[in-house]
Short mmCIF file of C-alpha atoms and ligand atoms in Angstrom, two decimals:
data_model
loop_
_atom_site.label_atom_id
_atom_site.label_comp_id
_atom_site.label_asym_id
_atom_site.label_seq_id
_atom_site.Cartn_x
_atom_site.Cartn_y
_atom_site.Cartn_z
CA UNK A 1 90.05 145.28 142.32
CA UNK A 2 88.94 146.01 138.59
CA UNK A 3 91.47 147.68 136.57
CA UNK A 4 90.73 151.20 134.68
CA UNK A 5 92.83 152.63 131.92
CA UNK A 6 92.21 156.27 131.49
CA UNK A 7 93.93 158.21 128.60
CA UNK A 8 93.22 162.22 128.02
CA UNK A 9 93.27 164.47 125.35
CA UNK A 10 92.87 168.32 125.04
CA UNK A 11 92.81 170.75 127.58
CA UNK A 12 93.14 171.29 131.43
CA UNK A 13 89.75 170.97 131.87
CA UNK A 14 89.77 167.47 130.47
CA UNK A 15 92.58 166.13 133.09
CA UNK A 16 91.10 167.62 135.51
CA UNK A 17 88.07 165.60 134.37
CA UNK A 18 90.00 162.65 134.15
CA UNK A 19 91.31 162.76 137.34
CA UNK A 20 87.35 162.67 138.94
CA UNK A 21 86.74 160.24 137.24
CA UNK A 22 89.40 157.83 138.39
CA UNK A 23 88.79 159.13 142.00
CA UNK A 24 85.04 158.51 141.24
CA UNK A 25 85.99 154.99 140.38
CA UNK A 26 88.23 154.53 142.63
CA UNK A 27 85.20 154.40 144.86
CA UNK A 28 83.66 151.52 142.53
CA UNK A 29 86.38 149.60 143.07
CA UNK A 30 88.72 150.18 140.10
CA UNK A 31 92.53 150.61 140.31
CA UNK A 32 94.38 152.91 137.65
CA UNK A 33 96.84 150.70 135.15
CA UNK A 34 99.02 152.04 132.30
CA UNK A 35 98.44 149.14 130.81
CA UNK A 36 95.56 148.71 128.18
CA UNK A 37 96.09 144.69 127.64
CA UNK A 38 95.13 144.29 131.53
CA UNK A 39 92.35 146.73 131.56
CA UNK A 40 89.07 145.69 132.51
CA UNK A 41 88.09 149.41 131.31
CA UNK A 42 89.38 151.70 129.06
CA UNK A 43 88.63 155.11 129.07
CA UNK A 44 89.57 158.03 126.52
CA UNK A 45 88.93 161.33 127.44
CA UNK A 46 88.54 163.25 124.07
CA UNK A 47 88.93 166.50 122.85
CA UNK A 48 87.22 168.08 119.73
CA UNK A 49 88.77 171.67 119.11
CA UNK A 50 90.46 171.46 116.04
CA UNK A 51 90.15 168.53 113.41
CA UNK A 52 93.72 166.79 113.99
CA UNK A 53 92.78 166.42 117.55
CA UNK A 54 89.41 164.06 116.21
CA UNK A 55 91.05 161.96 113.76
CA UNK A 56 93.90 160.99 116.10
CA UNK A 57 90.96 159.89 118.42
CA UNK A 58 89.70 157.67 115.42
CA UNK A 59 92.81 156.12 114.45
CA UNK A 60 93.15 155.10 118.35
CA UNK A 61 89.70 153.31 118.50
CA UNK A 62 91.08 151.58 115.86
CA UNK A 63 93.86 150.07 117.39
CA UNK A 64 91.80 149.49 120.36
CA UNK A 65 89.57 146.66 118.70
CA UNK A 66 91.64 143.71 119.00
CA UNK A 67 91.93 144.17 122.69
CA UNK A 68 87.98 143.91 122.89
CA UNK A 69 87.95 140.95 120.22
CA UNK A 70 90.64 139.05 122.76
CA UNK A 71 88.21 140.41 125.66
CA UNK A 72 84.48 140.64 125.63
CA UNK A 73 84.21 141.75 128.81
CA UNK A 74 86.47 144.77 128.40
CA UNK A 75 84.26 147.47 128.24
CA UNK A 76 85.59 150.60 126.20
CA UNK A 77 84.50 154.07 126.83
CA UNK A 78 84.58 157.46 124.67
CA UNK A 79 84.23 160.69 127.09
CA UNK A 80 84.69 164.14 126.83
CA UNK A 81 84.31 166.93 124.14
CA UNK A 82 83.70 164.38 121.03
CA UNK A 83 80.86 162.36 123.04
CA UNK A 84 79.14 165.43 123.59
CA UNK A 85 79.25 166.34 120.19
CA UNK A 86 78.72 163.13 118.51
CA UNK A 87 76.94 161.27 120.73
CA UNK A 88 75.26 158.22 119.27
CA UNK A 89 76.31 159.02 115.81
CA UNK A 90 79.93 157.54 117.23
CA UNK A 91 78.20 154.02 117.41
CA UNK A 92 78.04 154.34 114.06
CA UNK A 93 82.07 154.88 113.53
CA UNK A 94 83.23 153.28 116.79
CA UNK A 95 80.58 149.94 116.48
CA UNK A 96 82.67 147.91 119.32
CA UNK A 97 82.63 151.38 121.67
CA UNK A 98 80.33 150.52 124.54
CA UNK A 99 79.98 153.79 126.54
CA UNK A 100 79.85 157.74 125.24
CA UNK A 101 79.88 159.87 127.88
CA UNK A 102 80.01 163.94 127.54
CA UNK A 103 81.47 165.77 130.18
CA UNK A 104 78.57 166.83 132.18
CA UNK A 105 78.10 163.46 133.73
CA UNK A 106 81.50 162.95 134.76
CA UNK A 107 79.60 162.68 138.05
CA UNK A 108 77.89 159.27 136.70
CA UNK A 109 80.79 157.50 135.32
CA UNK A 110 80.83 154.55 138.01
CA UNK A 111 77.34 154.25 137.66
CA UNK A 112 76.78 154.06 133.85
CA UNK A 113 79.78 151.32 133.86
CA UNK A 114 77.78 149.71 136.05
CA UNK A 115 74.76 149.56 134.19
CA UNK A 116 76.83 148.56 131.30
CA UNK A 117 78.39 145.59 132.86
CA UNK A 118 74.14 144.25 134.06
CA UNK A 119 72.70 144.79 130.62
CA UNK A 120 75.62 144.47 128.32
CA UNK A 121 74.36 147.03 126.43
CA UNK A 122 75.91 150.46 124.66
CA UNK A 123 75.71 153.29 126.91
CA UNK A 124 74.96 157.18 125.10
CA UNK A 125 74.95 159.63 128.19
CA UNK A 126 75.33 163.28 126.55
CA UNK A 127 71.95 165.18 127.27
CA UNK A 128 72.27 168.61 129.13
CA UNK A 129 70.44 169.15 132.32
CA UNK A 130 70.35 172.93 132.83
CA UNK A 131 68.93 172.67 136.02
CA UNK A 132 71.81 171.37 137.09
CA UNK A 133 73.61 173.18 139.65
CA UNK A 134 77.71 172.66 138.92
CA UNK A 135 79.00 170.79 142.07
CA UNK A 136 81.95 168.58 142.51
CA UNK A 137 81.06 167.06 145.86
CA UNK A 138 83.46 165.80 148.18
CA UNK A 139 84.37 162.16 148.99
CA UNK A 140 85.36 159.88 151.44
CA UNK A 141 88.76 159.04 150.88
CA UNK A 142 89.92 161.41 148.46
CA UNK A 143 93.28 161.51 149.88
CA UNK A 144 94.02 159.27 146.91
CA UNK A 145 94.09 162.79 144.86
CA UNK A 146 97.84 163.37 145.97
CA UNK A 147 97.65 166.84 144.67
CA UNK A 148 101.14 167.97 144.46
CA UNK A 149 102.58 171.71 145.18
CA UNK A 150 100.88 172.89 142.29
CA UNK A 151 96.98 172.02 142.26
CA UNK A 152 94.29 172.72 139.72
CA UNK A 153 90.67 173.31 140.91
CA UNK A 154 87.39 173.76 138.85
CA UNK A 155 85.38 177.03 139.83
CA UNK A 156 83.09 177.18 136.55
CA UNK A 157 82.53 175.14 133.42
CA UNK A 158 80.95 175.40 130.11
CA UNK A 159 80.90 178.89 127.73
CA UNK A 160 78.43 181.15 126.59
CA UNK A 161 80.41 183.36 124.51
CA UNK A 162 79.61 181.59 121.19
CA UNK A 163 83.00 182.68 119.29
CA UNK A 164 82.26 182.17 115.67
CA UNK A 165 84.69 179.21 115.65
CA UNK A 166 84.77 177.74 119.00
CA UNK A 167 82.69 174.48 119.48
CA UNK A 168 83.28 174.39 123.17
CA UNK A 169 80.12 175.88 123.86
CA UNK A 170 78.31 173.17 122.31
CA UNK A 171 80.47 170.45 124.27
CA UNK A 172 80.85 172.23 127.94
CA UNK A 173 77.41 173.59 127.46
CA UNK A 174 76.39 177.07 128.91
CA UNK A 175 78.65 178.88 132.40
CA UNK A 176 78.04 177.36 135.62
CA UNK A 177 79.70 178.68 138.61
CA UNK A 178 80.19 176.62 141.43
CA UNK A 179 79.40 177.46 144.83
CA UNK A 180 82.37 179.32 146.98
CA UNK A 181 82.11 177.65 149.60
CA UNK A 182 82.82 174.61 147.90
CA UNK A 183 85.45 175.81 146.69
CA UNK A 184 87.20 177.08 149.88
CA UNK A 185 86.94 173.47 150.70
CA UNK A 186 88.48 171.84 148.38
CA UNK A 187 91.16 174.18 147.99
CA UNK A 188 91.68 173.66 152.19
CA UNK A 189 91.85 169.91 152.14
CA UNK A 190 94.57 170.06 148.66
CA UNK A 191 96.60 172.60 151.22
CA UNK A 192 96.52 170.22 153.85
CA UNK A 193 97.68 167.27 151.75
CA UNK A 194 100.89 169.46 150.30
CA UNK A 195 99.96 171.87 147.70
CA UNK A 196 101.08 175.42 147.84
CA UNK A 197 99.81 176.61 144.43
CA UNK A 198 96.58 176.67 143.51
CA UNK A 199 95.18 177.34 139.93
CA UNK A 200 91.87 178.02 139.29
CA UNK A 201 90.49 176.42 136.15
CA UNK A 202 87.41 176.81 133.87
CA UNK A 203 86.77 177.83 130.32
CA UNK A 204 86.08 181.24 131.25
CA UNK A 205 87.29 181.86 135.17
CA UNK A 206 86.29 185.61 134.60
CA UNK A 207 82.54 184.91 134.31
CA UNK A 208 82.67 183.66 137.50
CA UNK A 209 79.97 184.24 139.77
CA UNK A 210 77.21 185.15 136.96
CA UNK A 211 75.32 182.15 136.33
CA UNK A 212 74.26 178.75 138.05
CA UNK A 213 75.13 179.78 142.06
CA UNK A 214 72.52 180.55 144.78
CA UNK A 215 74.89 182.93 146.55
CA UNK A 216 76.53 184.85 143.97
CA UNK A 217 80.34 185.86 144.43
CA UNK A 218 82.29 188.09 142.33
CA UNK A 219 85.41 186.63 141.02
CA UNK A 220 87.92 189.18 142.30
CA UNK A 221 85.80 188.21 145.88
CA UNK A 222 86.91 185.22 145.31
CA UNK A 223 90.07 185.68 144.75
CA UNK A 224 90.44 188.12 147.51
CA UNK A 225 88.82 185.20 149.94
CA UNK A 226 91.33 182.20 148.66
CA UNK A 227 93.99 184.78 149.46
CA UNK A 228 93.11 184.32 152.63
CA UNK A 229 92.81 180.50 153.11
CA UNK A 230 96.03 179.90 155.36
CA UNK A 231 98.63 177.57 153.59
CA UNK A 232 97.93 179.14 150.10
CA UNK A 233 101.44 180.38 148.33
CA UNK A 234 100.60 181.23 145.33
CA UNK A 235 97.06 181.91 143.10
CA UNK A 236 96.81 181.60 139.63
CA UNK A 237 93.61 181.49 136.94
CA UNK A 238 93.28 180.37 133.78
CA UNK A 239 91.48 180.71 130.61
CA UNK A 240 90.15 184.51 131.09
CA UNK A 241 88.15 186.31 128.44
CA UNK A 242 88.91 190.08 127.50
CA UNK A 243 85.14 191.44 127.65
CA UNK A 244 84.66 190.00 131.07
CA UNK A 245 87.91 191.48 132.49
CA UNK A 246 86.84 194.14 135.06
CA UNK A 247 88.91 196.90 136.57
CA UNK A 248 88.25 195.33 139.81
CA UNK A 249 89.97 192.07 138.52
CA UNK A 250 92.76 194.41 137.60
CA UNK A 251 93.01 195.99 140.85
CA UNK A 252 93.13 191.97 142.30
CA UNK A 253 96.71 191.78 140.34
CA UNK A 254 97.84 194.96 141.97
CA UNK A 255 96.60 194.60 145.63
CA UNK A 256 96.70 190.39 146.02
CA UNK A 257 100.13 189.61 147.02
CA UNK A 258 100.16 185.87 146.20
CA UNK A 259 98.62 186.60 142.48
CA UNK A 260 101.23 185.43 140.41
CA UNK A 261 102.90 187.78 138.06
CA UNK A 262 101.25 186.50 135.07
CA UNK A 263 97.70 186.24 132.93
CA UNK A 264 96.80 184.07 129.87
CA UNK A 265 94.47 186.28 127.94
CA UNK A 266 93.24 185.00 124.75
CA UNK A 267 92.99 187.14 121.92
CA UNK A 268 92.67 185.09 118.69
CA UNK A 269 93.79 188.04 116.69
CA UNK A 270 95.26 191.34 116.08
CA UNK A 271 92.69 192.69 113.39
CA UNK A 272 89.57 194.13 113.78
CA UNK A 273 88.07 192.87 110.91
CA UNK A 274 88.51 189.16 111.82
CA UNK A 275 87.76 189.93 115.58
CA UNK A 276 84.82 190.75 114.70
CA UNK A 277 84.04 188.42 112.68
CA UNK A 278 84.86 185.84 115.49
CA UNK A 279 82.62 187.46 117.56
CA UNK A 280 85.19 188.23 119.88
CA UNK A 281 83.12 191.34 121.35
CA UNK A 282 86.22 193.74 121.81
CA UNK A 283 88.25 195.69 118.89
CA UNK A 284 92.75 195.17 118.91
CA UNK A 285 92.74 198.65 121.18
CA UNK A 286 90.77 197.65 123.70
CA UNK A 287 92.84 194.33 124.03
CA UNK A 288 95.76 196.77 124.23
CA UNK A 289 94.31 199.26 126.53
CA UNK A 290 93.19 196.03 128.89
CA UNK A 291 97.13 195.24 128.56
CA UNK A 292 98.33 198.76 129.52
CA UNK A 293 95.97 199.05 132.53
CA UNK A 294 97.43 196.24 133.75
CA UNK A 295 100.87 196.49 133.36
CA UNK A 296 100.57 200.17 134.70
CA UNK A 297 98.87 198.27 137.84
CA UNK A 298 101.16 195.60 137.97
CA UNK A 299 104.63 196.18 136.42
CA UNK A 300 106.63 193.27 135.64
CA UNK A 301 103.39 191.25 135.03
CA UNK A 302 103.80 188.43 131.88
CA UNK A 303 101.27 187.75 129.45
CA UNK A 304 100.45 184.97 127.27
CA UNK A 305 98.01 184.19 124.62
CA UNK A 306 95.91 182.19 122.09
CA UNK A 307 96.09 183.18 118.41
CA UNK A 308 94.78 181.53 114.95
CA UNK A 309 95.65 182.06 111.95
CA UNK A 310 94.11 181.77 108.86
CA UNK A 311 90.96 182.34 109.66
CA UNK A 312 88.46 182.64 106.98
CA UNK A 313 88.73 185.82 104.83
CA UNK A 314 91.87 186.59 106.48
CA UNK A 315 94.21 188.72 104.29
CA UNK A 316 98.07 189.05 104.53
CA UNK A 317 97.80 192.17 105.90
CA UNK A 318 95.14 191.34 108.64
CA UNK A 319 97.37 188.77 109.68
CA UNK A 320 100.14 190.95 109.72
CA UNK A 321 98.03 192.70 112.26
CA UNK A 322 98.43 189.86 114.57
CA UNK A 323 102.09 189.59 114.36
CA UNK A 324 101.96 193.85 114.98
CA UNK A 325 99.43 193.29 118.09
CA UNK A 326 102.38 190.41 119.67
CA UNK A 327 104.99 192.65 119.05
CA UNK A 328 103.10 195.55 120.94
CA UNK A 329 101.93 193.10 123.98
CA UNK A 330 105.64 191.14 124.31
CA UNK A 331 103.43 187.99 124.84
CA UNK A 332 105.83 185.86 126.65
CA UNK A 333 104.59 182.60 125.36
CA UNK A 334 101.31 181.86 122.98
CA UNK A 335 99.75 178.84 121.83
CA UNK A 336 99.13 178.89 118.13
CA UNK A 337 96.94 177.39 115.84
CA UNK A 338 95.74 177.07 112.35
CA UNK A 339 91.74 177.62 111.62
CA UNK A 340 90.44 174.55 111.77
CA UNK A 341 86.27 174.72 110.35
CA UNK A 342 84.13 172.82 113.41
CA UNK A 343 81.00 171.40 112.79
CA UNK A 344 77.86 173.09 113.66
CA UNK A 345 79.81 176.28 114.43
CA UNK A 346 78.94 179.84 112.33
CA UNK A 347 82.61 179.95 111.08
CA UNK A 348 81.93 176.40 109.43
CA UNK A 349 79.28 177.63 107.29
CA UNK A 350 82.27 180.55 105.79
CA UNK A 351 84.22 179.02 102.55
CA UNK A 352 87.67 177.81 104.36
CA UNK A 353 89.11 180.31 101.84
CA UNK A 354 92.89 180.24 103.35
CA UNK A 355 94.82 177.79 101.13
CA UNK A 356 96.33 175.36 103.91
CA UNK A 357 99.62 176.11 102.51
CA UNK A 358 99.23 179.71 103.91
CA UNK A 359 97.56 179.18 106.90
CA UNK A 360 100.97 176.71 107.29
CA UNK A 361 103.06 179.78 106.12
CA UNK A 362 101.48 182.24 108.70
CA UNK A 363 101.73 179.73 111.69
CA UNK A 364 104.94 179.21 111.02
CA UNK A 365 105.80 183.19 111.03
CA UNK A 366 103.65 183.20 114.13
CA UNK A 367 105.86 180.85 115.86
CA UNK A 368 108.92 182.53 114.77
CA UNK A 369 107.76 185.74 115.91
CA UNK A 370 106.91 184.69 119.00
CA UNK A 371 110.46 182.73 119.69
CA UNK A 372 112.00 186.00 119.25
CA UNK A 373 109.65 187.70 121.79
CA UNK A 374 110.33 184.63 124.42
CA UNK A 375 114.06 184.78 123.25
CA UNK A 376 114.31 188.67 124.50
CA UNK A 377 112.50 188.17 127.57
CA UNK A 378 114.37 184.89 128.11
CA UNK A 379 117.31 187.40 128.11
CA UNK A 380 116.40 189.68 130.67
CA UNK A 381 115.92 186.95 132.99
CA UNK A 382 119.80 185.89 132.91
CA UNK A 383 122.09 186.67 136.16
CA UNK A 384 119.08 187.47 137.58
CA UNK A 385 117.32 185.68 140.78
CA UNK A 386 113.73 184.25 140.28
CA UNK A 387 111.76 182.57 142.71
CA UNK A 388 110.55 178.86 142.20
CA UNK A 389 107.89 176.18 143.24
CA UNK A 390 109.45 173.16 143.03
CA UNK A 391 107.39 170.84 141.22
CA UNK A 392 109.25 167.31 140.86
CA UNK A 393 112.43 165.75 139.72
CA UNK A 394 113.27 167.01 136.30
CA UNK A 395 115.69 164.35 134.09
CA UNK A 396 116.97 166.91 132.17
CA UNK A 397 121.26 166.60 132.23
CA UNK A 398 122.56 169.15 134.96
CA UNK A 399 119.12 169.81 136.56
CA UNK A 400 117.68 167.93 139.33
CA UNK A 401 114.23 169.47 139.68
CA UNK A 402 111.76 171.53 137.56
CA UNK A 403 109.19 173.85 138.52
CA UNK A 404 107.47 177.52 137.45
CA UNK A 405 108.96 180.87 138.67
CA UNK A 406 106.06 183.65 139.27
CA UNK A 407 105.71 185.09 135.92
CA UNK A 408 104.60 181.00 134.56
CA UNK A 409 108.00 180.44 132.92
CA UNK A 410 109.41 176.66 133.16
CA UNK A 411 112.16 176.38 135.12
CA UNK A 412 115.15 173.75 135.77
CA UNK A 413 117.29 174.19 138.57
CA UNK A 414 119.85 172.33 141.09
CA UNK A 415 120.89 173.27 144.45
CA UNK A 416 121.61 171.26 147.76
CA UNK A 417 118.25 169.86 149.82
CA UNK A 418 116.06 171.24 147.27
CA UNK A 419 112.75 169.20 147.79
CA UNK A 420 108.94 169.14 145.99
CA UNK A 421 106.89 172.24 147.44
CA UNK A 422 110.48 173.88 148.26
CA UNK A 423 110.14 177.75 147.27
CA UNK A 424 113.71 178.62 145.97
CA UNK A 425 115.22 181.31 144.52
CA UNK A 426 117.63 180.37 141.42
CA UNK A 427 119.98 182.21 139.52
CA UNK A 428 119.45 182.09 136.07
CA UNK A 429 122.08 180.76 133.97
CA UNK A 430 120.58 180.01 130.65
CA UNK A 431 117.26 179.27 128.89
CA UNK A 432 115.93 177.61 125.88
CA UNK A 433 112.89 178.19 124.52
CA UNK A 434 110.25 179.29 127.46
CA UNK A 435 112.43 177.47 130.04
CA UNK A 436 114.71 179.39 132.47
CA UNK A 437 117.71 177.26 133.91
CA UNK A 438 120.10 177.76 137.16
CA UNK A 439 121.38 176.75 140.17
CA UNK A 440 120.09 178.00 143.64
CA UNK A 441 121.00 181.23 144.43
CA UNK A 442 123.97 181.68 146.96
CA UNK A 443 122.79 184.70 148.18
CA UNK A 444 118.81 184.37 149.18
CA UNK A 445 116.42 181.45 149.59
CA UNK A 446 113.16 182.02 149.96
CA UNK A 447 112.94 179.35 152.93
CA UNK A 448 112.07 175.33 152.89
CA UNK A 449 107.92 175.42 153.58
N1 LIG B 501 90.47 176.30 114.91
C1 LIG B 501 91.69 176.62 115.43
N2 LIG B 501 91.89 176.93 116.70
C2 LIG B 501 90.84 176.91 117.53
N3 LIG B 501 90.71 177.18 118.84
C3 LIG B 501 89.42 177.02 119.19
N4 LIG B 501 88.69 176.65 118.12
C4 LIG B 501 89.54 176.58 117.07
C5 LIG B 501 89.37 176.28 115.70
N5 LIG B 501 88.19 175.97 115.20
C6 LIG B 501 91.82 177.63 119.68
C7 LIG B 501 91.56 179.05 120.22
C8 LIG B 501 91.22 178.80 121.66
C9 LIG B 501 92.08 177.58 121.97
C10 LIG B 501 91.70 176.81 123.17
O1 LIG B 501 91.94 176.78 120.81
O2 LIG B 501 92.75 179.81 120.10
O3 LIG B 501 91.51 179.89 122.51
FE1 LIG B 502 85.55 179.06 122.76
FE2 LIG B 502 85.29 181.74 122.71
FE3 LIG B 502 84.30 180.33 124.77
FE4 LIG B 502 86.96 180.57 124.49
S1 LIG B 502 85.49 182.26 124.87
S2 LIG B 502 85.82 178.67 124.96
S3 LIG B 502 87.18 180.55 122.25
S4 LIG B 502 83.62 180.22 122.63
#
């Protein structure tokens, strides 16, 4: 067999994209090494979201040419976000790259290396097809996937929200859904090969159901039918958008048992002013009022979040607005980020008039503020008893095995005959940063699976 290197970049979407595609060659005869000097195919999966993540790409091309020089053969591939965007233009920068692929034809990755390796010519495979129905087709063999308890599966891709800053709806292209029943599938063969979790994934889970299927399903329906797929423990989504969060949706967190305790909600940032401005389609009260319905509906339930700062225009004060808005939610984690101006997006055409040095400043307050809001939640948790998935072996000193407890936090913990897929309850004994650590609970176990 033909060996493939694969490296990814960027978000869950991407691995998950990674992960077809090695399954996809798989088929074509290519094993998965970690090593690039024995490749006969290297792969990077590439993200394009915020400048630093693009150059980093670059510099790794770089490095990449001597092992091309030493191997003609080899044939080197650029996939993901920054094909999409760049396309041919990357032959340009990359001259010894031999295939861009963008991520709507993850479905044609065997063949194009195919074609490659019969004309040994450069490959450019980034046009949309909007006819395309989104399907991710089932194969022979794919018990190579070896899911483990916690498993991710696509339900839509692409975006058509068009945030002022946001390129991904150039790269992902417009919201597919695809079909349910497809779905149900997939998630029934992942439970029969071990996984208890499941995770649905897509840019923007909560347009599900409104574009691309021929029999339309609500997402909450969906929800409410994966609920009911026997072997299913636990049900999580992620990214959701605020404008397409219905009441129904909410009602899902209340009534579906197996909905884990915890949504990551996006909300950029805490002024109105700058909301607007990113297009975001919903004003800081309604982001709070969505957060009160919810937590009225579902007490206990943990939240999490996307923020920039520094976006252009943004006063001190408007930024203070986001730090006010964290404080009000209690976000128990947030991923945090520094306006970075994207090509071809509205934002990019606005002066970048934040000196770095204070966009710096305000990220760093940002992630200050929100250790202390993880640091008082981390609190409440210890003494107390929280339920966990057991994920793998963790090699962290004094704690055999890691995992998630309901509400998303990370979690280390020891106990006797603890294996993966194991629900557990642990008694929290300490915590550092957003991970919880104990040792199983005396008292209660939720029962070996
Ligand atoms: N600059 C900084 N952060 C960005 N994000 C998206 N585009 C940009 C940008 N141009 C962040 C948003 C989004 C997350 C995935 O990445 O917070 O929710
Ligand atoms: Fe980007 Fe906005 Fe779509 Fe999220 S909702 S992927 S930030 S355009």
């Amino acid at each position: 067999m033909k060996e493939v290197y694969l490296d990814t970049y960027g978000c869950q979407m991407n691995v998950a994209d990674s992960e077809r595609m090695e399954l996809l060659l798989f088929h074509s005869g290519y094993t998965r090494t970690h090593e690039k000097e024995n490749a006969d195919l290297i792969l990077i999966n590439t993200c394009s979201i915020r400048e630093k993540a693009e150059q980093k790409i670059f510099s790794l091309f770089g490095h990449l040419k001597p092992l091309k020089e030493k191997n003609p053969d080899l044939i080197l591939g650029l996939t993901g976000c920054l094909a999409q965007q760049e396309g041919e233009r990357l032959l340009g920068k990359v001259p010894h790259l031999d295939l861009i692929l963008g991520p709507d034809h993850v479905e044609n990755i065997a063949h194009a290396v195919d074609c490659i390796r019969e004309t040994g010519k450069p490959m450019v495979w980034n046009m949309w097809d909007e006819r395309k129905n989104y399907s991710i087709p089932k194969l022979e063999n794919s018990s190579l996937r070896h899911p483990g308890a916690s498993a991710f599966v696509n339900i839509i891709k692409g975006c058509d929200k068009f945030c002022s800053f946001c390129v991904v709806p150039f790269t992902r292209g417009r919201e597919k859904s695809r079909e349910a029943e497809e779905i149900y599938n997939e998630i029934r063969q992942l439970v029969d090969q071990g996984a208890k979790e499941i995770i649905l994934l897509g840019q923007n889970v909560n347009a599900y159901g409104k574009r691309g299927m021929d029999r339309p399903v609500a997402f909450h329906e969906l929800l409410y039918d994966i609920a009911e797929i026997p072997g299913v423990e636990r049900l999580r989504f992620t990214t959701s958008y605020p404008r397409d969060f219905t009441r129904e949706l909410v009602l899902a967190y209340r009534d579906i048992d197996i909905l884990m305790n915890h949504l990551h909600l996006p909300v950029q940032s805490g002024n109105d002013r700058i909301l607007s401005d990113m297009r975001r389609g919903h004003t800081a009260q309604e982001y709070l009022d969505l957060v009160a319905m919810l937590k009225s509906e579902t007490p206990g339930i943990s939240l999490s979040t996307d923020i920039i700062v520094g976006y252009p225009g943004e006063t001190e004060e408007e930024f203070q607005d986001t730090l006010d808005l964290m404080q009000q939610v209690g976000f128990s984690s947030s991923f945090m980020f520094a306006y970075s101006p994207r090509p071809g997006t509205p934002a990019a055409l606005l002066p970048d008039s934040v000196p770095e040095p204070a966009k710096h400043e305000r990220l760093q307050k940002t992630i200050e503020h929100q250790a202390r809001l993880t640091e008082t939640q981390a609190q409440c948790f210890l003494g107390k008893d929280v339920e966990v998935l057991i994920e793998g072996r963790s090699s962290k000193n004094g704690y055999e095995w890691k995992g998630r407890n309901p509400e998303y936090w990370r979690m280390l913990c020891s106990g006797p005959s603890i294996k993966v897929g194991d629900r557990v309850k642990i008694r929290v004994e300490a915590f550092s940063g957003h991970t919880l650590m104990g040792k199983v609970s005396k008292e209660e176990f939720a029962g070996a699976l």
